[in-house]
PDB file of N, CA and C in Angstrom:
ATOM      1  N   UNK E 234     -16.276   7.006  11.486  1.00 83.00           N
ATOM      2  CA  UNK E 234     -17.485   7.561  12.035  1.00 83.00           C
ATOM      3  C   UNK E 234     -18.465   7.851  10.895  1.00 83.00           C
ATOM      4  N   UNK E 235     -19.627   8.123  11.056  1.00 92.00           N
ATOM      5  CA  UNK E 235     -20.967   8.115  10.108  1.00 92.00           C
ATOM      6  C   UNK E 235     -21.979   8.600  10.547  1.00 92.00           C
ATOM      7  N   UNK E 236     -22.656   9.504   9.656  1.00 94.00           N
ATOM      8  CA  UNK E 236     -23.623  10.714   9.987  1.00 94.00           C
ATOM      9  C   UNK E 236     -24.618  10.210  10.719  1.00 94.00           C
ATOM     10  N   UNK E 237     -24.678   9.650  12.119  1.00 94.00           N
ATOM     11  CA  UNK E 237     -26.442   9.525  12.194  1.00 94.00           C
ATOM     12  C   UNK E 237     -27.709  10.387  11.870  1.00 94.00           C
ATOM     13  N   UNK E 238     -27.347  11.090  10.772  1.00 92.00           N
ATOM     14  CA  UNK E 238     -28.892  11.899  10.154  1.00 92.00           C
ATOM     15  C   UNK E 238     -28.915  11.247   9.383  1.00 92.00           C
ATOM     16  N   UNK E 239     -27.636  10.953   7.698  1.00 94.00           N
ATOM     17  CA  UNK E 239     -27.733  10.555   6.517  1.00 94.00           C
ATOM     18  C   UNK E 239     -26.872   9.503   6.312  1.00 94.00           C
ATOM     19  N   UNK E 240     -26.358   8.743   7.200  1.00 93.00           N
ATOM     20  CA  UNK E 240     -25.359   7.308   7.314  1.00 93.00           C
ATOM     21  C   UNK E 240     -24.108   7.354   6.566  1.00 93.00           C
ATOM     22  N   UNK E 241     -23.702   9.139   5.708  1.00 94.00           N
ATOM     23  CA  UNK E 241     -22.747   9.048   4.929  1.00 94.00           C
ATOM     24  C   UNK E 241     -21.053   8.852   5.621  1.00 94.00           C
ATOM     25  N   UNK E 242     -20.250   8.661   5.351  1.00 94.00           N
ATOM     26  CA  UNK E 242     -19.314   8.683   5.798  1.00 94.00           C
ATOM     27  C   UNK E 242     -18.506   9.960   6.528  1.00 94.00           C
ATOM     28  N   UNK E 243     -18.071  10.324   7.965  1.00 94.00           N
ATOM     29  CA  UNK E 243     -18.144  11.742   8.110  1.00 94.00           C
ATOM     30  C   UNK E 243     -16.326  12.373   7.515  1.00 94.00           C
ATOM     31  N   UNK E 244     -16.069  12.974   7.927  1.00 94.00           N
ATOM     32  CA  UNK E 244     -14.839  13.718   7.472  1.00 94.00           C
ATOM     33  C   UNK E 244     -13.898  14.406   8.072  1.00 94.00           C
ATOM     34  N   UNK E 245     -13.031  13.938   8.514  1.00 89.00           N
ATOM     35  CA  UNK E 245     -12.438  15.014   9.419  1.00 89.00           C
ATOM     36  C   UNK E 245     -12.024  16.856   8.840  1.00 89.00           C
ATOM     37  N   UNK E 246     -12.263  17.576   9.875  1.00 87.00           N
ATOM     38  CA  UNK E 246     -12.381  19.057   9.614  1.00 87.00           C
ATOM     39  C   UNK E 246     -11.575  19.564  10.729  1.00 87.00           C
ATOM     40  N   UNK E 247     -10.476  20.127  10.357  1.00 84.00           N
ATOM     41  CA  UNK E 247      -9.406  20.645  11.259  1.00 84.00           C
ATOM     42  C   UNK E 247      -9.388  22.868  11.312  1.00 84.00           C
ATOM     43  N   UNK E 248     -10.055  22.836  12.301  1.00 75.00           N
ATOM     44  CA  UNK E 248     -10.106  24.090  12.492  1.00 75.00           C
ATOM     45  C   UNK E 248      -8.901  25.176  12.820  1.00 75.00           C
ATOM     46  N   UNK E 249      -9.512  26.676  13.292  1.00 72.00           N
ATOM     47  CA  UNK E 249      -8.203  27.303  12.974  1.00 72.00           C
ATOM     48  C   UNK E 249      -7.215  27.486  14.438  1.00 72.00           C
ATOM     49  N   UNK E 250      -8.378  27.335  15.320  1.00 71.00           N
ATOM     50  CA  UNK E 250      -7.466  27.203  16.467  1.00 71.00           C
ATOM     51  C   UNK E 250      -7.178  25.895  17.204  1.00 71.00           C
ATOM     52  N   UNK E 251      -6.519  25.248  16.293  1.00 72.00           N
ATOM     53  CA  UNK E 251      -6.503  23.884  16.487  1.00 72.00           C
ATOM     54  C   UNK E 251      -7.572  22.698  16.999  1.00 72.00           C
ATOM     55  N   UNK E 252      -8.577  23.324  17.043  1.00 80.00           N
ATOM     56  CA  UNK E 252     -10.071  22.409  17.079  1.00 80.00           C
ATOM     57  C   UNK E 252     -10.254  21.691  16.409  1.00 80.00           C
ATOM     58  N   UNK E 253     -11.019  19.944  16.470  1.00 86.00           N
ATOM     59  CA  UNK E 253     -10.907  19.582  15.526  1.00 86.00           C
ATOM     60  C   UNK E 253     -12.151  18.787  15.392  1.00 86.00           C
ATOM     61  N   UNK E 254     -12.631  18.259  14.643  1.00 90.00           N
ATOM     62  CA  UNK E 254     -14.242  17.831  14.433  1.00 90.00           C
ATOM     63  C   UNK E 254     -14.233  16.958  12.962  1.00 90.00           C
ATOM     64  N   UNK E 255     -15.494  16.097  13.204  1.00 91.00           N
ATOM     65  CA  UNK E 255     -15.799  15.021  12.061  1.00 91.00           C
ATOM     66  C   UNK E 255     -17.140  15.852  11.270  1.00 91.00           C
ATOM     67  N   UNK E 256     -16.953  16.185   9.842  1.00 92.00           N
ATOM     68  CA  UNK E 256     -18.228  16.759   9.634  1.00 92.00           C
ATOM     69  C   UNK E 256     -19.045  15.823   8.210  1.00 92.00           C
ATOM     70  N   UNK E 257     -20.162  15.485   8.305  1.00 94.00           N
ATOM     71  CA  UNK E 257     -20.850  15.328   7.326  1.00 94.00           C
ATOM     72  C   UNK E 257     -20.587  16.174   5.754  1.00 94.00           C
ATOM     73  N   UNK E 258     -20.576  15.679   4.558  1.00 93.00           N
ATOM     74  CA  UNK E 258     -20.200  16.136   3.385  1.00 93.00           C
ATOM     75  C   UNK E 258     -21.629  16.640   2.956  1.00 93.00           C
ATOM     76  N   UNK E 259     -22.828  15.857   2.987  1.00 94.00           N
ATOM     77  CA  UNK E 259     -24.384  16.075   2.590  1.00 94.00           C
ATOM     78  C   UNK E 259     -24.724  17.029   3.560  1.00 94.00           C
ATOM     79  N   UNK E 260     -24.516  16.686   5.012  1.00 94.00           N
ATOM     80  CA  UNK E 260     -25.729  17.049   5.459  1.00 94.00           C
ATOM     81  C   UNK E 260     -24.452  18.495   6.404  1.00 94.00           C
ATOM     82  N   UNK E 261     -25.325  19.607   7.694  1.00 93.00           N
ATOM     83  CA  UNK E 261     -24.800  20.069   8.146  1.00 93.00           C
ATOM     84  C   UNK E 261     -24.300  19.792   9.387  1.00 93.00           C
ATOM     85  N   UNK E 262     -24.117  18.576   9.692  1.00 94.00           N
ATOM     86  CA  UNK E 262     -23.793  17.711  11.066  1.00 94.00           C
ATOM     87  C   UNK E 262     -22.481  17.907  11.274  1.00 94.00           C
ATOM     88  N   UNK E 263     -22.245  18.127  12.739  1.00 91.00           N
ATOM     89  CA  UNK E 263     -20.625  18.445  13.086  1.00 91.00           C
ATOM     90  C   UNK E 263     -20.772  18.054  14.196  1.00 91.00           C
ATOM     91  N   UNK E 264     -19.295  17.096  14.319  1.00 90.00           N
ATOM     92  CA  UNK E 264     -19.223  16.534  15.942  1.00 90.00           C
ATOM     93  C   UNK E 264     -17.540  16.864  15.890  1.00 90.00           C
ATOM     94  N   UNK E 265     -17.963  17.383  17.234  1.00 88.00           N
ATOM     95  CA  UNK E 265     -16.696  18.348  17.668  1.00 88.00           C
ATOM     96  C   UNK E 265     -15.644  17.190  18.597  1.00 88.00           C
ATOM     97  N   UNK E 266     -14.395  16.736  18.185  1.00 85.00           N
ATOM     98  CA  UNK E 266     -13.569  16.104  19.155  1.00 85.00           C
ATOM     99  C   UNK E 266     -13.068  16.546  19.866  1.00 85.00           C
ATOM    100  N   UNK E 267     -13.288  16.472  21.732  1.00 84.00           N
ATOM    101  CA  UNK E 267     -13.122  16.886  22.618  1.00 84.00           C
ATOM    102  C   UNK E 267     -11.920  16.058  23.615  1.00 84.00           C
ATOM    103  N   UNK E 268     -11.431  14.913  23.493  1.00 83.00           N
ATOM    104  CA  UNK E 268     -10.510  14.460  23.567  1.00 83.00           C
ATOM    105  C   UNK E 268     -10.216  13.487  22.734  1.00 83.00           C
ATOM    106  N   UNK E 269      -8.779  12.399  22.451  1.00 79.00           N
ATOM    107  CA  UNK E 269      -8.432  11.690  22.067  1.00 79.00           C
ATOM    108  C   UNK E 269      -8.857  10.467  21.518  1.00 79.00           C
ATOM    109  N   UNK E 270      -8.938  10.454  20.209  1.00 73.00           N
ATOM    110  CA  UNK E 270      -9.758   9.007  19.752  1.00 73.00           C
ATOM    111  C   UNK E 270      -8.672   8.227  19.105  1.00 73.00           C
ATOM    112  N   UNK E 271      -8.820   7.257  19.972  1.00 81.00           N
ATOM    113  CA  UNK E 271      -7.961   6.336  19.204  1.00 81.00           C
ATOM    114  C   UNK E 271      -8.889   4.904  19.175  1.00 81.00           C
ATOM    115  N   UNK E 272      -8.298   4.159  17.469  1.00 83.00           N
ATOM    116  CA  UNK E 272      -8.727   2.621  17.238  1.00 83.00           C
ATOM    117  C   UNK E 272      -7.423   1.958  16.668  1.00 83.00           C
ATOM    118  N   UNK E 273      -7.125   0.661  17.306  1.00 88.00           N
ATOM    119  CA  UNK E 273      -6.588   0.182  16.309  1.00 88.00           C
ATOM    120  C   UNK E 273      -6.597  -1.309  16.166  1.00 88.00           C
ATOM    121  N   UNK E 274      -6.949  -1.280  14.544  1.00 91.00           N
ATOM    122  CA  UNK E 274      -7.578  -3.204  13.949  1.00 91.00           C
ATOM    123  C   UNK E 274      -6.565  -3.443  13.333  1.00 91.00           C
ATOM    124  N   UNK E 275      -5.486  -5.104  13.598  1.00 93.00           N
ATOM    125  CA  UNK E 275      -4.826  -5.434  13.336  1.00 93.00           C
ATOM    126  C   UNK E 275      -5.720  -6.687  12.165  1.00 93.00           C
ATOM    127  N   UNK E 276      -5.294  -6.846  10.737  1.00 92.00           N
ATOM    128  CA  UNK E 276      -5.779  -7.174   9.938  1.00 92.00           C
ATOM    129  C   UNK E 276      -4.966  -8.311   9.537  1.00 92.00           C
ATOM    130  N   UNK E 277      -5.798  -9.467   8.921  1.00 94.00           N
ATOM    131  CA  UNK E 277      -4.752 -10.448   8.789  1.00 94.00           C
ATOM    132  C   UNK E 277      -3.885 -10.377   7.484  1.00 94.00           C
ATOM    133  N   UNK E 278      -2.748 -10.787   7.467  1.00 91.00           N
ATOM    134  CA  UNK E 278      -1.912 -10.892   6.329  1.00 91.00           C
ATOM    135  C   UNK E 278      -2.244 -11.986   5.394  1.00 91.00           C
ATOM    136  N   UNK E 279      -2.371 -11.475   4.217  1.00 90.00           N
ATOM    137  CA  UNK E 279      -2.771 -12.303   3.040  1.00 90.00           C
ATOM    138  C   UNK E 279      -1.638 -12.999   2.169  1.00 90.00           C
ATOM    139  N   UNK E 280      -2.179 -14.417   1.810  1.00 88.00           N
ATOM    140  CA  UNK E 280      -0.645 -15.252   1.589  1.00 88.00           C
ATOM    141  C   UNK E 280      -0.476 -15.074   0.275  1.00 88.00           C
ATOM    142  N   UNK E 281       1.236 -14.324  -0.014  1.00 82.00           N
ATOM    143  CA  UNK E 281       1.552 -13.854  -0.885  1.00 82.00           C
ATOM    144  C   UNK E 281       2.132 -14.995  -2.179  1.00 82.00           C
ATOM    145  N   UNK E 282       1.963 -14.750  -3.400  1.00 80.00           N
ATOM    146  CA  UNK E 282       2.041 -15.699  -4.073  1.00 80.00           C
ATOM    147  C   UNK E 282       3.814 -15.433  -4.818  1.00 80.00           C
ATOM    148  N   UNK E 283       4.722 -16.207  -5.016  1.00 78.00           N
ATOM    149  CA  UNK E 283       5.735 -15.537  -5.454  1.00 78.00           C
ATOM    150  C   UNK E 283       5.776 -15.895  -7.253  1.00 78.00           C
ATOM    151  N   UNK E 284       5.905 -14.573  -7.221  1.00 76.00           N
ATOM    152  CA  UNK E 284       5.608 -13.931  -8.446  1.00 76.00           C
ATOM    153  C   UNK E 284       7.080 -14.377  -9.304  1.00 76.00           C
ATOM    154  N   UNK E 285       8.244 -14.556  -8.551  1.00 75.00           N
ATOM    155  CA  UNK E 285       9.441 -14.476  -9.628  1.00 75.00           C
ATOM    156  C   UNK E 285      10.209 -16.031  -9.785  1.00 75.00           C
ATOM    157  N   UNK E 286       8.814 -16.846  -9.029  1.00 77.00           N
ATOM    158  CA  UNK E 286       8.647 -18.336  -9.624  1.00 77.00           C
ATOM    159  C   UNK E 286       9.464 -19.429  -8.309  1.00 77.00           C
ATOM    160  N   UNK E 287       9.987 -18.936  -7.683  1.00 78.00           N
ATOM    161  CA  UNK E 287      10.311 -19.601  -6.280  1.00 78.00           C
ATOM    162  C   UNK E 287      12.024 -20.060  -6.651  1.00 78.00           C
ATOM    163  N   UNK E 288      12.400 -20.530  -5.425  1.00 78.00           N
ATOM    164  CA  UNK E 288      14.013 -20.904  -5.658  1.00 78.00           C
ATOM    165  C   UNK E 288      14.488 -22.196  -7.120  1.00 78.00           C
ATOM    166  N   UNK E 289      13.659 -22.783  -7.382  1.00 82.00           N
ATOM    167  CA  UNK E 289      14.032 -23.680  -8.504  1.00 82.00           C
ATOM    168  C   UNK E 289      14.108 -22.543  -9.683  1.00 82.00           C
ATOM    169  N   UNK E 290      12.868 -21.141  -9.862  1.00 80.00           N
ATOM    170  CA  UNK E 290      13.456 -20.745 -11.054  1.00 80.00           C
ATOM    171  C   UNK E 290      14.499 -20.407 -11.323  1.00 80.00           C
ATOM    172  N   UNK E 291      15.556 -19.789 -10.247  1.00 80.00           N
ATOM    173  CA  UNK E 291      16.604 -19.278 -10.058  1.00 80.00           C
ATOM    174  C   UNK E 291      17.924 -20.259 -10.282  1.00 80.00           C
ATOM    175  N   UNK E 292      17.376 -21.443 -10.448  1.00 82.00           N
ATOM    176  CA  UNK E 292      18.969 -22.422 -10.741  1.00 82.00           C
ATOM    177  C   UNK E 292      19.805 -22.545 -11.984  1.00 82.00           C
ATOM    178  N   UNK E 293      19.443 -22.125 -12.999  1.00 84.00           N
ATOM    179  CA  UNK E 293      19.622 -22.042 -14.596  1.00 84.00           C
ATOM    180  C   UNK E 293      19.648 -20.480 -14.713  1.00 84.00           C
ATOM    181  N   UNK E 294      20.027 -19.639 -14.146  1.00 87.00           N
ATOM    182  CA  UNK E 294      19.902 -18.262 -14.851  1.00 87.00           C
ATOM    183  C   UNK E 294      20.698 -18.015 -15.405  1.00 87.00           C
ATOM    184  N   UNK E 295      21.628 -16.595 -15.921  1.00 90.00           N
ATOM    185  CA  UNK E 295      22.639 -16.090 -16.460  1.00 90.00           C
ATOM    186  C   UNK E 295      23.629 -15.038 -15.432  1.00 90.00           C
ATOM    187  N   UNK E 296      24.524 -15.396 -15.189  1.00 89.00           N
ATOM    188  CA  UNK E 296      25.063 -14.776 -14.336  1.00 89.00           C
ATOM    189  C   UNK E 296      26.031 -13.864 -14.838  1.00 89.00           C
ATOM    190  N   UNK E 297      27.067 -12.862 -14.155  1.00 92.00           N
ATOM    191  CA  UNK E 297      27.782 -11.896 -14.719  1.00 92.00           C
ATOM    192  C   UNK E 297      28.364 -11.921 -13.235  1.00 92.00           C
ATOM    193  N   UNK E 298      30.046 -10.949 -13.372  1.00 94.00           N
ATOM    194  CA  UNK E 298      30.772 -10.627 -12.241  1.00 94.00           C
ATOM    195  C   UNK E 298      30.206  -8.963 -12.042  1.00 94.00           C
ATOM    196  N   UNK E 299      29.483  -9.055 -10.903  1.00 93.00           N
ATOM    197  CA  UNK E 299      29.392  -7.988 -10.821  1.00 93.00           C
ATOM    198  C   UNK E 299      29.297  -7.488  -8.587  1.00 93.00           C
ATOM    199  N   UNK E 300      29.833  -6.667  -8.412  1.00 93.00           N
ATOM    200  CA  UNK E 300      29.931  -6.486  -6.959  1.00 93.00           C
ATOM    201  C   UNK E 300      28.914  -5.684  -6.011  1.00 93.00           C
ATOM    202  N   UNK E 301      28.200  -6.452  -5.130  1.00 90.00           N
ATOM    203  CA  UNK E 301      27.293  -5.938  -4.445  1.00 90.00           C
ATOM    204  C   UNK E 301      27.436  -4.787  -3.683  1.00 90.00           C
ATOM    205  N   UNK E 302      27.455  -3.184  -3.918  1.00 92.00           N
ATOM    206  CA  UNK E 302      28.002  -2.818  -2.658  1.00 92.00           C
ATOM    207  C   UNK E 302      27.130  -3.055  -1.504  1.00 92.00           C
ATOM    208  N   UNK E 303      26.131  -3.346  -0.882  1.00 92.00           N
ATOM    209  CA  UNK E 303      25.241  -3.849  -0.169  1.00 92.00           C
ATOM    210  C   UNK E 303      26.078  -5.253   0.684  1.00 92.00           C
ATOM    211  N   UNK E 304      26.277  -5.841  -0.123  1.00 92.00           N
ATOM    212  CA  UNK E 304      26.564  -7.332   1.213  1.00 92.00           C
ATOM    213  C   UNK E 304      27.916  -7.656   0.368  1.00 92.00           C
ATOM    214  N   UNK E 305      28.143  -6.913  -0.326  1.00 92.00           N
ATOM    215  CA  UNK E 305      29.601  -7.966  -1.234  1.00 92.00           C
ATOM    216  C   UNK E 305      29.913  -8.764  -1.686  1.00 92.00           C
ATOM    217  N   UNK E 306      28.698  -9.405  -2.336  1.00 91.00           N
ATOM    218  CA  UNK E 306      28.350 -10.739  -3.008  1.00 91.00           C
ATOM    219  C   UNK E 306      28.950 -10.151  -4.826  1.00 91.00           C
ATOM    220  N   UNK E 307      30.044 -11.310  -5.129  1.00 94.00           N
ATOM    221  CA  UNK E 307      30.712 -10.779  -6.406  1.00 94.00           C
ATOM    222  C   UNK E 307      29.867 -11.762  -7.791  1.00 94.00           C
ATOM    223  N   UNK E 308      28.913 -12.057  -7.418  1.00 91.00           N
ATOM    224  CA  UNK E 308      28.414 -12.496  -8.697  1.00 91.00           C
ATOM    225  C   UNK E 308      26.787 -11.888  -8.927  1.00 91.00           C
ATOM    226  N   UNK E 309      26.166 -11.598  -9.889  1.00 90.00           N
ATOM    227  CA  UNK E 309      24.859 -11.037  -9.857  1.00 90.00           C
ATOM    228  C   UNK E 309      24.199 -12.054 -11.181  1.00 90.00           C
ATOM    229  N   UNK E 310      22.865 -12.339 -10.654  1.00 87.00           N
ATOM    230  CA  UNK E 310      22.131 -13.020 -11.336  1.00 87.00           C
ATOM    231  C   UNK E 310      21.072 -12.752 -12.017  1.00 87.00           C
ATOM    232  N   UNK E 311      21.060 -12.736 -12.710  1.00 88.00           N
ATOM    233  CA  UNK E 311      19.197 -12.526 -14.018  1.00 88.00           C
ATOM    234  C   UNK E 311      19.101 -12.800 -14.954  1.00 88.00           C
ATOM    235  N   UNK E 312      17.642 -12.379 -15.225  1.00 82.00           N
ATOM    236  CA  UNK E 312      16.793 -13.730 -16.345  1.00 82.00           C
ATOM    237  C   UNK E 312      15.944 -12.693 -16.787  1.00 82.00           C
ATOM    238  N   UNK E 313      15.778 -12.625 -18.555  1.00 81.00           N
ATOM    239  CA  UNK E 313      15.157 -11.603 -19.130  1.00 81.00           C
ATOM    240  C   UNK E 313      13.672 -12.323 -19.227  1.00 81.00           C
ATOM    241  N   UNK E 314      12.602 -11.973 -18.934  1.00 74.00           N
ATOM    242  CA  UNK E 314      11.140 -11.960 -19.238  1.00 74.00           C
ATOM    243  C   UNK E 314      10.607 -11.397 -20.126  1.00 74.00           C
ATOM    244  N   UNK E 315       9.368 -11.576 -20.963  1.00 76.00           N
ATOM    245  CA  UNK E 315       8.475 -10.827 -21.543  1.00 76.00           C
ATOM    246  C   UNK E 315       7.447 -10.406 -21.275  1.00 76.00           C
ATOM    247  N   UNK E 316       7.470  -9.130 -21.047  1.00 78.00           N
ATOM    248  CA  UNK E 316       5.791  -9.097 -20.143  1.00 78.00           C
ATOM    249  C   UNK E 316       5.103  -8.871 -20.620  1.00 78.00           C
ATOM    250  N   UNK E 317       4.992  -8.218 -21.896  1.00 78.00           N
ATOM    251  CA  UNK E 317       3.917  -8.366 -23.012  1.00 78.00           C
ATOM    252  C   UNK E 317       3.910  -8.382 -24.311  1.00 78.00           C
ATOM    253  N   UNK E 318       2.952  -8.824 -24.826  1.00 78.00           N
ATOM    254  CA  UNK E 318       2.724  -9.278 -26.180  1.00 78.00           C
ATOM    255  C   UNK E 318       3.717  -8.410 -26.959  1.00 78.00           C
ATOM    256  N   UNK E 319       4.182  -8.913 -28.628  1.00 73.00           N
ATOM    257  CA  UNK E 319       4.917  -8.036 -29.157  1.00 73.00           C
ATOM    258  C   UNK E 319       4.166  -7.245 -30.211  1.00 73.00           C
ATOM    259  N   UNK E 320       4.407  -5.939 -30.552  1.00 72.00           N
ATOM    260  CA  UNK E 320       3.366  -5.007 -31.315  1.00 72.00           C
ATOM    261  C   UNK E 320       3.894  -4.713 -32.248  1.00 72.00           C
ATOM    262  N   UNK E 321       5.007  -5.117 -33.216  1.00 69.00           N
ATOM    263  CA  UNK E 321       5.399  -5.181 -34.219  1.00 69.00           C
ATOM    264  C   UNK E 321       4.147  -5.364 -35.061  1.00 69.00           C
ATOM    265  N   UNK E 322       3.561  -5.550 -36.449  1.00 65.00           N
ATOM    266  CA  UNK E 322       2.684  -5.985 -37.419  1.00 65.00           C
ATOM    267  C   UNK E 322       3.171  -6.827 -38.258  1.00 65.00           C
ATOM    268  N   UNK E 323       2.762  -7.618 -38.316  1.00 61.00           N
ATOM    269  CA  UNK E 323       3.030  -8.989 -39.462  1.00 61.00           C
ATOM    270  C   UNK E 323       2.539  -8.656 -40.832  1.00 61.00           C
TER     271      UNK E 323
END
């Protein structure tokens, strides 16, 4: 919602006897909610890029015996990265 005096964005303001109202931050505008407001915008999902290089990076890794307690899978897999520059001085 938005002030029609000053177009700012309004605010919700929760009173003491459970009243509840949108109020302007600039100006002294108050709109009092008298029943139930509901919206809801379903937004599209944005296509995620995989970051840990897709199933081919995973064929060459380093493995170890180690036990899932989660699903019980007895081998665990990983691969050390560098994520940034090294700050040693030459």
């Amino acid at each position: 919602q938005f002030c029609p005096t000053c177009a700012n964005l309004l605010v919700i303001d929760v009173g003491r006897q459970t009243t509840v109202s949108f109020r302007c931050r600039t100006c002294p505008y108050i709109y009092r909610i008298e029943e139930k407001i509901t919206h809801k915008q379903l937004l599209p999902r944005k296509q995620v890029d995989d970051v840990l290089g897709g199933e081919d990076a995973w064929k060459d890794v380093d493995q170890t015996d180690a036990l899932c307690p989660a699903c019980s899978n007895p081998r665990a897999y990983f691969r050390q990265l560098q994520t940034r520059s090294c700050s040693n001085p030459r």
